[in-house]
mmCIF file of N, CA and C in Angstrom:
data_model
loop_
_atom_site.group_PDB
_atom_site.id
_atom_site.type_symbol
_atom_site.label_atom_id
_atom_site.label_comp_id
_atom_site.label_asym_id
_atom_site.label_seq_id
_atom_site.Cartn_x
_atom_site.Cartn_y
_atom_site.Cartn_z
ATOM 1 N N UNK A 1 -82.968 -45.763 7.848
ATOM 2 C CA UNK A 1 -82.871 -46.983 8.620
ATOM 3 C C UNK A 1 -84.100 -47.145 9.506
ATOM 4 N N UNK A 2 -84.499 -45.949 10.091
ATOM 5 C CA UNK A 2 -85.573 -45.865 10.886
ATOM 6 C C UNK A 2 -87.086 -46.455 10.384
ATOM 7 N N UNK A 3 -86.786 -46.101 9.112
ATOM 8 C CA UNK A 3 -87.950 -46.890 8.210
ATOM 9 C C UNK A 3 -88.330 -48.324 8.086
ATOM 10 N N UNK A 4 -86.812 -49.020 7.926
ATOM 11 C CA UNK A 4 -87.065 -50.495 7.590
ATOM 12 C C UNK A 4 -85.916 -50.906 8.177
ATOM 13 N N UNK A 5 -86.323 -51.188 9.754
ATOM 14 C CA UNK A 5 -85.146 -51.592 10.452
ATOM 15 C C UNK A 5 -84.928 -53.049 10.450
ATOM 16 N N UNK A 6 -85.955 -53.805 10.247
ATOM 17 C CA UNK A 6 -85.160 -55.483 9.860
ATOM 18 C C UNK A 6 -84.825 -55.856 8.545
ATOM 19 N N UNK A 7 -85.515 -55.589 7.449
ATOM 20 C CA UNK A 7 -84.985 -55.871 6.455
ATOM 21 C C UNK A 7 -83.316 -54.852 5.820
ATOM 22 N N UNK A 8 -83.839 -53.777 6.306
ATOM 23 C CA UNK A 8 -82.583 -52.608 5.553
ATOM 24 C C UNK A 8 -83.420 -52.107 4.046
ATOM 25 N N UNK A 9 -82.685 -51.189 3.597
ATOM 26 C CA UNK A 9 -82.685 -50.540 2.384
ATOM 27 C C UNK A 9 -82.625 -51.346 1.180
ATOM 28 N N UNK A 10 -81.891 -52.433 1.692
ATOM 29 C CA UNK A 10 -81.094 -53.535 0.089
ATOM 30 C C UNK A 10 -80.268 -53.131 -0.352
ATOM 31 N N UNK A 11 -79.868 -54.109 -1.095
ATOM 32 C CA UNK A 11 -78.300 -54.295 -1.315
ATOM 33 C C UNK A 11 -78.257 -52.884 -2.295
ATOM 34 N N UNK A 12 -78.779 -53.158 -3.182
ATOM 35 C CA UNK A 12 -78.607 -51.656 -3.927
ATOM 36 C C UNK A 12 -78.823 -50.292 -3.341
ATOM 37 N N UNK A 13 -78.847 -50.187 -2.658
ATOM 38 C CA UNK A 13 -79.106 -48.915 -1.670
ATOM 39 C C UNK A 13 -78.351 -47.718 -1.512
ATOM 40 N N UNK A 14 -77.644 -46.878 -2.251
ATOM 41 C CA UNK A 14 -76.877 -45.853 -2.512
ATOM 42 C C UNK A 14 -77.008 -44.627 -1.507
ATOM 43 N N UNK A 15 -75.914 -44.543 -0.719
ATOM 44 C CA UNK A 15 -76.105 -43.779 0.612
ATOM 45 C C UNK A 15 -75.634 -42.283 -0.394
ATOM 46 N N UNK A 16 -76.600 -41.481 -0.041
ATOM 47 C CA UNK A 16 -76.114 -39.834 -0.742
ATOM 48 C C UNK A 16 -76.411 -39.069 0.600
ATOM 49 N N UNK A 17 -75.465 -38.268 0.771
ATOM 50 C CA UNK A 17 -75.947 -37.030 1.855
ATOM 51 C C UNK A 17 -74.525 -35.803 1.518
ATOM 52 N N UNK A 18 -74.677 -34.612 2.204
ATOM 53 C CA UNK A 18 -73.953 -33.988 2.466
ATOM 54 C C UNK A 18 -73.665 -33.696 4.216
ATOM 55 N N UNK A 19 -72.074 -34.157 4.565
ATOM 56 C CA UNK A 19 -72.036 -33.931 5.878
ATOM 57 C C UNK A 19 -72.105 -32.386 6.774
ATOM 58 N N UNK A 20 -71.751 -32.602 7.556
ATOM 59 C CA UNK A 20 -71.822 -31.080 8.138
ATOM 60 C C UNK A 20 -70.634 -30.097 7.305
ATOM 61 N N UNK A 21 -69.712 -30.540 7.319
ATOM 62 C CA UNK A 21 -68.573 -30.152 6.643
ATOM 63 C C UNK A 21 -68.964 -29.900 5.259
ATOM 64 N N UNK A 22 -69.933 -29.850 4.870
ATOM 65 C CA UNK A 22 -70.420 -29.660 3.324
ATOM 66 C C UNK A 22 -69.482 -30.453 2.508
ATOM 67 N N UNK A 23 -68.975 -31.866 2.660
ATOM 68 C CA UNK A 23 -68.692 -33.184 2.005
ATOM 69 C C UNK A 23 -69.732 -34.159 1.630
ATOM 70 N N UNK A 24 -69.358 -34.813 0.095
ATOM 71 C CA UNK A 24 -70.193 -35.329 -0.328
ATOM 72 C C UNK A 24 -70.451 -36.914 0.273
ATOM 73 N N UNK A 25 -70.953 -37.593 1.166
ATOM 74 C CA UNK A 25 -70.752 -38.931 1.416
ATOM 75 C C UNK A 25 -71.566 -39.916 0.432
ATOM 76 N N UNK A 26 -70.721 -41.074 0.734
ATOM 77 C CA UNK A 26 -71.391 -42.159 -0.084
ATOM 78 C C UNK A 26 -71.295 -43.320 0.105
ATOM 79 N N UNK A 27 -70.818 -43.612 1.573
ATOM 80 C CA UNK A 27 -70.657 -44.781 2.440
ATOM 81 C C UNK A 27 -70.447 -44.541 3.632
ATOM 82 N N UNK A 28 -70.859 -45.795 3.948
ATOM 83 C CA UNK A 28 -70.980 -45.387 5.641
ATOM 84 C C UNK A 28 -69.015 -45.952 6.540
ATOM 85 N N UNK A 29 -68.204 -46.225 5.117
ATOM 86 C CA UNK A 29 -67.060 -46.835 5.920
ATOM 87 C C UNK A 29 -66.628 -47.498 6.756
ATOM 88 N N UNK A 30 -67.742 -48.806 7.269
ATOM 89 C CA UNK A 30 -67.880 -49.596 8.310
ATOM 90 C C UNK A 30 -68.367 -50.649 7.833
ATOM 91 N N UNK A 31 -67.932 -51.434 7.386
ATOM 92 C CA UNK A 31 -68.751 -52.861 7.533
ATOM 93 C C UNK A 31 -70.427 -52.803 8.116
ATOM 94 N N UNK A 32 -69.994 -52.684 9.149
ATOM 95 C CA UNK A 32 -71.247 -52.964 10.264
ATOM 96 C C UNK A 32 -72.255 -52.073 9.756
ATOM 97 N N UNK A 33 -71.821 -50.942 9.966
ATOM 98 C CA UNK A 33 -73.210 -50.136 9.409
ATOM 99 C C UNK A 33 -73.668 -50.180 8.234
ATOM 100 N N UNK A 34 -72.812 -50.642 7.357
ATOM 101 C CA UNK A 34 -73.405 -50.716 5.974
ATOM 102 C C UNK A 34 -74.396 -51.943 5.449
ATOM 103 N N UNK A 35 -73.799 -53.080 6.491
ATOM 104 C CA UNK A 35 -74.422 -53.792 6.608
ATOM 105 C C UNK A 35 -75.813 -53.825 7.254
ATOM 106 N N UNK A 36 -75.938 -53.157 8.339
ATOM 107 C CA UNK A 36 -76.919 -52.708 9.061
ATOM 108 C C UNK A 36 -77.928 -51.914 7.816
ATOM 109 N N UNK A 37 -77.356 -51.082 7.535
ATOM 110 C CA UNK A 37 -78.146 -50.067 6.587
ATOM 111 C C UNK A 37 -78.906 -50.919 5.347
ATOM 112 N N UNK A 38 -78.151 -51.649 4.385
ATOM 113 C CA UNK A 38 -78.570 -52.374 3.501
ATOM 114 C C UNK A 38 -79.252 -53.262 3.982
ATOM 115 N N UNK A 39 -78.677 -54.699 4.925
ATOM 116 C CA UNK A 39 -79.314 -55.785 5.279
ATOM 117 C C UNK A 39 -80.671 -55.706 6.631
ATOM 118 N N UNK A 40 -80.418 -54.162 7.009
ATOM 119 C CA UNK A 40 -81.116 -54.217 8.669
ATOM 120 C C UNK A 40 -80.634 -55.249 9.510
ATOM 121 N N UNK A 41 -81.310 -55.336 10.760
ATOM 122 C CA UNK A 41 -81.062 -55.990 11.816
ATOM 123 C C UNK A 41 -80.534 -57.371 11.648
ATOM 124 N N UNK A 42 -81.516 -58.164 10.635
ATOM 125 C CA UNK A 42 -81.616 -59.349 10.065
ATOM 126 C C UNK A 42 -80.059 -59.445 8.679
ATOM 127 N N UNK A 43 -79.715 -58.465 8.391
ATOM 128 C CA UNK A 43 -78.604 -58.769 7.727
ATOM 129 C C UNK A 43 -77.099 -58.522 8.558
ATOM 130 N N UNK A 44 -77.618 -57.833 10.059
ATOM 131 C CA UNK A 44 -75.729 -57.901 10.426
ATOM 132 C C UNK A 44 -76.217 -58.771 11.425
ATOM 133 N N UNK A 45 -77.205 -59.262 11.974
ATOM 134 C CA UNK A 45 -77.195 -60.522 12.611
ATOM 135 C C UNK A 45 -76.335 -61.905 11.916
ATOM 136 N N UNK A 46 -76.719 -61.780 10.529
ATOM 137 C CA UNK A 46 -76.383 -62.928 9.883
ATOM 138 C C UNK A 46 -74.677 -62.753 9.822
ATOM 139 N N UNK A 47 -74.289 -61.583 8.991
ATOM 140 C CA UNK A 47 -72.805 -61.147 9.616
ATOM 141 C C UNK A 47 -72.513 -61.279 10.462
ATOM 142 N N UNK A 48 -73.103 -61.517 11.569
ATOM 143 C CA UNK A 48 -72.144 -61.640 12.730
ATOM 144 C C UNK A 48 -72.184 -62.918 13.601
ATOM 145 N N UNK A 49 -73.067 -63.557 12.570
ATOM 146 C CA UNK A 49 -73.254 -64.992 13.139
ATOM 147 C C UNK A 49 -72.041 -65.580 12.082
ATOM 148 N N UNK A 50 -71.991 -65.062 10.855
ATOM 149 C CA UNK A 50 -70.732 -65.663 10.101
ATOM 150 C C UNK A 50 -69.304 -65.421 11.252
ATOM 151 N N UNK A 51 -69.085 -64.199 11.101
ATOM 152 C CA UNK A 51 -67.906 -63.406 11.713
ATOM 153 C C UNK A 51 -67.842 -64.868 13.321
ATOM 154 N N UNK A 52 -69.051 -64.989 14.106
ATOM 155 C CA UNK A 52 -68.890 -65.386 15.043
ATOM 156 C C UNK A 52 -68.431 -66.951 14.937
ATOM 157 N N UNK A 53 -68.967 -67.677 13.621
ATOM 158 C CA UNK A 53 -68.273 -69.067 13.552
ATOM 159 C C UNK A 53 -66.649 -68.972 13.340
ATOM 160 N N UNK A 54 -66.435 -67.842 12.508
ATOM 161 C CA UNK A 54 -64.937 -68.113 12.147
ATOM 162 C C UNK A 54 -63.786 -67.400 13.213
ATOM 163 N N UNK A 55 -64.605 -67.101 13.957
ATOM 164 C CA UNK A 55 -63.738 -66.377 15.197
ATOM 165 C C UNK A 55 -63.829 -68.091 16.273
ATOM 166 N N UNK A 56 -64.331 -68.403 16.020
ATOM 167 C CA UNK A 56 -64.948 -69.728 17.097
ATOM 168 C C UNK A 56 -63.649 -70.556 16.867
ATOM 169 N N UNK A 57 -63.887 -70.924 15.339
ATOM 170 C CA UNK A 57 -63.056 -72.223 14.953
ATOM 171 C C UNK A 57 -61.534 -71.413 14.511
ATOM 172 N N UNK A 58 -61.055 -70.034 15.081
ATOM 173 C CA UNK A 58 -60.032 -69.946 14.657
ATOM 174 C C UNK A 58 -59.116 -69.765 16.056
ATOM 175 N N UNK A 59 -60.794 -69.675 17.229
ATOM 176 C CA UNK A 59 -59.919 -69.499 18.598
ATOM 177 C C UNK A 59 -59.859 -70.860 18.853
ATOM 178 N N UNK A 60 -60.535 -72.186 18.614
ATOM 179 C CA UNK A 60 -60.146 -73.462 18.637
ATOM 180 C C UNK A 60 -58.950 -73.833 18.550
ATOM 181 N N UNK A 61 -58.424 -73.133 17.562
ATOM 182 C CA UNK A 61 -56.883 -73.175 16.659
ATOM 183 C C UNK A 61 -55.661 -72.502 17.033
ATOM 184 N N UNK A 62 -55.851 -71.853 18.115
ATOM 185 C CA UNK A 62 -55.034 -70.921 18.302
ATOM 186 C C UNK A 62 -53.449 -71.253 19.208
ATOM 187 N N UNK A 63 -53.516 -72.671 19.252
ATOM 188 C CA UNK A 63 -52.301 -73.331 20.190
ATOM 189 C C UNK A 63 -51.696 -73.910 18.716
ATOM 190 N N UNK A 64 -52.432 -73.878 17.205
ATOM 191 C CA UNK A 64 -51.552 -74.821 16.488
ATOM 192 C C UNK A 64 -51.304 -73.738 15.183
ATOM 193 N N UNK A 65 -50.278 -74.150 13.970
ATOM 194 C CA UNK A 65 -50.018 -73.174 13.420
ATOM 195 C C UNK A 65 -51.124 -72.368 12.796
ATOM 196 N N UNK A 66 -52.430 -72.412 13.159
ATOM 197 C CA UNK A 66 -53.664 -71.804 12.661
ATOM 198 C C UNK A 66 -53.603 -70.886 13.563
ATOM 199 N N UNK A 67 -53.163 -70.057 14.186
ATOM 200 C CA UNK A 67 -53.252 -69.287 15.080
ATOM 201 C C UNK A 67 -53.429 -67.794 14.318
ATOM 202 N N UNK A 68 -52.293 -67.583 12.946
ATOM 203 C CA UNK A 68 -52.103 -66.452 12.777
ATOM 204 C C UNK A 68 -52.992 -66.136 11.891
ATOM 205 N N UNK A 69 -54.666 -67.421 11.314
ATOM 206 C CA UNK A 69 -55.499 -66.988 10.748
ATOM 207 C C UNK A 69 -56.868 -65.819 11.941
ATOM 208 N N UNK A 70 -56.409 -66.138 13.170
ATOM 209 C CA UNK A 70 -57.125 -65.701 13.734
ATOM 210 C C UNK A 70 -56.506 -64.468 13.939
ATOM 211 N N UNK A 71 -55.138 -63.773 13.980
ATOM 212 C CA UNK A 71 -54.756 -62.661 14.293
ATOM 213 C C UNK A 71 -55.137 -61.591 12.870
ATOM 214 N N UNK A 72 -55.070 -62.332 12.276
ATOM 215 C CA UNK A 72 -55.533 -61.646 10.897
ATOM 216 C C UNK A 72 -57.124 -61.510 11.070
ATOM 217 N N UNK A 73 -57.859 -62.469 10.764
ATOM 218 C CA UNK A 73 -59.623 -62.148 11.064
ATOM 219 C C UNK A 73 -59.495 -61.407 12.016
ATOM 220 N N UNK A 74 -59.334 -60.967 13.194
ATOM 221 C CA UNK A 74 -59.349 -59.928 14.089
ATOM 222 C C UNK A 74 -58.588 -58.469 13.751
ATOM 223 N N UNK A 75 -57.567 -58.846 13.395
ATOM 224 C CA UNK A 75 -56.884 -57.188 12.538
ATOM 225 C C UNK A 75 -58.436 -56.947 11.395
ATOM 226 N N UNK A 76 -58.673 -57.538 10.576
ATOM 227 C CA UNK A 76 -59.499 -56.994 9.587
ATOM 228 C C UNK A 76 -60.567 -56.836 9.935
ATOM 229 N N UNK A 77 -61.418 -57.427 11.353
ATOM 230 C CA UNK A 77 -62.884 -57.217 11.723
ATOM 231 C C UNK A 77 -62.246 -55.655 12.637
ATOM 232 N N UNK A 78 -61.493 -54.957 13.231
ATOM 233 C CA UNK A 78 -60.948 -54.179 13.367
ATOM 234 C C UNK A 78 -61.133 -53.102 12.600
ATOM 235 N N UNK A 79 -60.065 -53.386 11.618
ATOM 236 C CA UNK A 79 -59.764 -52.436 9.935
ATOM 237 C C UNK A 79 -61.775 -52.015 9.777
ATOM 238 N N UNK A 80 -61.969 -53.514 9.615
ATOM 239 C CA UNK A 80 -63.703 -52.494 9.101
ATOM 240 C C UNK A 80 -64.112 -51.509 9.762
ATOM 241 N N UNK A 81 -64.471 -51.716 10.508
ATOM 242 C CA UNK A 81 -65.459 -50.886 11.851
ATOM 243 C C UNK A 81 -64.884 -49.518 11.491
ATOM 244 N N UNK A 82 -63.881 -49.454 10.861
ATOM 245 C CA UNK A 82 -64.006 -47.583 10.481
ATOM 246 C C UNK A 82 -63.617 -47.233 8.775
ATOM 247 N N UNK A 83 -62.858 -48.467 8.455
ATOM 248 C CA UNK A 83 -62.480 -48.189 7.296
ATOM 249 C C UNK A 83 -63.202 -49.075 5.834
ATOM 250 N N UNK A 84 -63.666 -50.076 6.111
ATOM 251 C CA UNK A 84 -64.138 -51.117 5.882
ATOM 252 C C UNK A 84 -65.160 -50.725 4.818
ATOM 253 N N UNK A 85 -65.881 -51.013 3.377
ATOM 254 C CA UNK A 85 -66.495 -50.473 2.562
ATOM 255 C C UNK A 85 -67.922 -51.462 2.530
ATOM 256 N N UNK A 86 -68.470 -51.917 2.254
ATOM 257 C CA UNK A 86 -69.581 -53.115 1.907
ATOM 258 C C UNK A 86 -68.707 -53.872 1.537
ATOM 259 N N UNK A 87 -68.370 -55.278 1.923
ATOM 260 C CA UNK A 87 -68.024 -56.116 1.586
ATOM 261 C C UNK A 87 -68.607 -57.570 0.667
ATOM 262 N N UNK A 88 -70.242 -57.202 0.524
ATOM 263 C CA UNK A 88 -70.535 -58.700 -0.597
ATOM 264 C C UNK A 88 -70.501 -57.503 -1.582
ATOM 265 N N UNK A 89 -69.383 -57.101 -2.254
ATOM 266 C CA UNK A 89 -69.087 -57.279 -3.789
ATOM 267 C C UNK A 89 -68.238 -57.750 -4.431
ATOM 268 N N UNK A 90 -67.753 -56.587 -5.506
ATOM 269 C CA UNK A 90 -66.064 -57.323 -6.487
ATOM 270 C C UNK A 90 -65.457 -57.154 -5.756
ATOM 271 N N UNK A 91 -64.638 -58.185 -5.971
ATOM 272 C CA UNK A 91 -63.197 -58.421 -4.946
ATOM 273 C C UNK A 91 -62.556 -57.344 -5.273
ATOM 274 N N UNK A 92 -62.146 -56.627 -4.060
ATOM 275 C CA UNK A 92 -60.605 -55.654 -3.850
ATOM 276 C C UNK A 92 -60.019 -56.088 -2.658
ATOM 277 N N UNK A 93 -59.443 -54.857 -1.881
ATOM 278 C CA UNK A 93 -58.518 -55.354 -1.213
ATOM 279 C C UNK A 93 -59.104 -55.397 0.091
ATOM 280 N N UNK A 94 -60.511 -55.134 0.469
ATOM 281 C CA UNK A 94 -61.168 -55.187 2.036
ATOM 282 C C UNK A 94 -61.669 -56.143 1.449
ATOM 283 N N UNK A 95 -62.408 -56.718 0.440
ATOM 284 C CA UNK A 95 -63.146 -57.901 0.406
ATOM 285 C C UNK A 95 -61.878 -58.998 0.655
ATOM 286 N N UNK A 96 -60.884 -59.549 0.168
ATOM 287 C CA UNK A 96 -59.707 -60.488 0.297
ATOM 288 C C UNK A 96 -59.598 -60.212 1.974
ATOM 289 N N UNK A 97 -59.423 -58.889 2.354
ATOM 290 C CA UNK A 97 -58.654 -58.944 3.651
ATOM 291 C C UNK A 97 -59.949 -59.182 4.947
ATOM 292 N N UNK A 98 -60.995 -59.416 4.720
ATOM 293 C CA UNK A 98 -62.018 -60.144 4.898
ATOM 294 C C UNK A 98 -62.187 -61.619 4.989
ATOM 295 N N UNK A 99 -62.824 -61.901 3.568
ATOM 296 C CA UNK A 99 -63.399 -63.473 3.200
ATOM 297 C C UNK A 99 -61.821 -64.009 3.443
ATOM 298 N N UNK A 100 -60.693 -64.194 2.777
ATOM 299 C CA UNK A 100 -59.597 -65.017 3.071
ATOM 300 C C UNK A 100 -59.165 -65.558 4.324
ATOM 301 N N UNK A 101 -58.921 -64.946 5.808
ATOM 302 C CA UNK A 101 -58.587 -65.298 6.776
ATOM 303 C C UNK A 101 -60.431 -65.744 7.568
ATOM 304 N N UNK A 102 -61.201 -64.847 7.173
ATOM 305 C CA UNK A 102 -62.776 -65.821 7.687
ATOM 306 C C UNK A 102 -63.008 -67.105 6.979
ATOM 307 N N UNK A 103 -62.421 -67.672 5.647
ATOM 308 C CA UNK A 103 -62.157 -68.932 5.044
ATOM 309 C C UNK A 103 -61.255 -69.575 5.290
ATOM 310 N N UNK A 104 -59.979 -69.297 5.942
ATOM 311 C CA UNK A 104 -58.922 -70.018 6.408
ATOM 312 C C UNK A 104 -59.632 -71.007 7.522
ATOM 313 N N UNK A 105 -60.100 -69.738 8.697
ATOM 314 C CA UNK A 105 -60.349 -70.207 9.711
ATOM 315 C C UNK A 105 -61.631 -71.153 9.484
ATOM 316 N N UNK A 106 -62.669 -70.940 9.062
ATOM 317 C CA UNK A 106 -63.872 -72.085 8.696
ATOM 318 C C UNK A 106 -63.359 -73.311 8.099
ATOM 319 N N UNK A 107 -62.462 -72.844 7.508
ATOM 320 C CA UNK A 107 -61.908 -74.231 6.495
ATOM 321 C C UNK A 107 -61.308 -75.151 7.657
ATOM 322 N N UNK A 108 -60.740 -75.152 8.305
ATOM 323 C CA UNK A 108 -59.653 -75.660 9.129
ATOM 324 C C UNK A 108 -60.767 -77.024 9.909
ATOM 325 N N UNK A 109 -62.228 -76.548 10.506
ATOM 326 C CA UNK A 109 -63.064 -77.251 10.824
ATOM 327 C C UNK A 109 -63.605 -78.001 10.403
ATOM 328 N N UNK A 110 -63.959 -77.757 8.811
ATOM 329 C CA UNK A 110 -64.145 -78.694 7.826
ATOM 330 C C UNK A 110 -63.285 -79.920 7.616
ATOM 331 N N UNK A 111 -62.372 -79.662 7.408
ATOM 332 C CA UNK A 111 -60.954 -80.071 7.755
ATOM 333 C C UNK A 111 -60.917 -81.404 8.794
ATOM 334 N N UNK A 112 -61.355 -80.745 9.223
ATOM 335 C CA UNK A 112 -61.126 -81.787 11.289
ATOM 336 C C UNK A 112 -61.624 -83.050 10.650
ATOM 337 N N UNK A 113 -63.127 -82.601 10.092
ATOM 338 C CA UNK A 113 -64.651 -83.502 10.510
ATOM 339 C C UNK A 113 -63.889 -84.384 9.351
ATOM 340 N N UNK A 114 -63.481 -84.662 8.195
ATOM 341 C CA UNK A 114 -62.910 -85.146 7.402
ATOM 342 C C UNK A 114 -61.973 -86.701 8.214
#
């Protein structure tokens, strides 16, 4: 990281190490850092400028039945930060429990302007 701290490694970037525990790693299990790691500075900025619109327009929402898209985007920006894998790939079950409630809530604004 120390190398190429704004761009990152790239997306293809295959984390190999052995921990202290003489375990094999191969992710950093965080959203954030993985993002950090692959995208650099310039790629969890952009994450978190996403993360930060759909937290915006879901706390907008939060007096009407859109409320429980925001309790969800917050359980899962949560869930990442320790458990969380790289999320721009094939859909499983952190990518859905991700993009779905950060698309609920964006959608809803779209929505309005309509």
């Amino acid at each position: 990281m120390a190398s190429q701290p704004w761009l990152g490694r790239g997306f293809s970037y295959e984390l190999d190490f052995i921990n202290y525990s003489g375990e094999h790693i191969t992710t950093t299990h965080s959203v954030y850092m993985g993002a950090l790691l692959k995208g650099g500075i310039v790629g969890l900025l952009l994450l978190l400028a996403i993360i930060a619109c759909g937290l915006w327009q879901a706390w907008r929402k939060r007096h009407t039945d859109s409320r429980y898209s925001l309790a969800i985007l917050f359980y899962a920006l949560v869930f990442m930060a320790s458990q969380g894998m790289f999320i721009i790939s094939n859909p499983r079950e952190t990518w859905v429990l991700f993009w779905l409630p950060l698309g609920i809530a964006l959608s809803k604004g779209v929505a309005e302007k309509r």
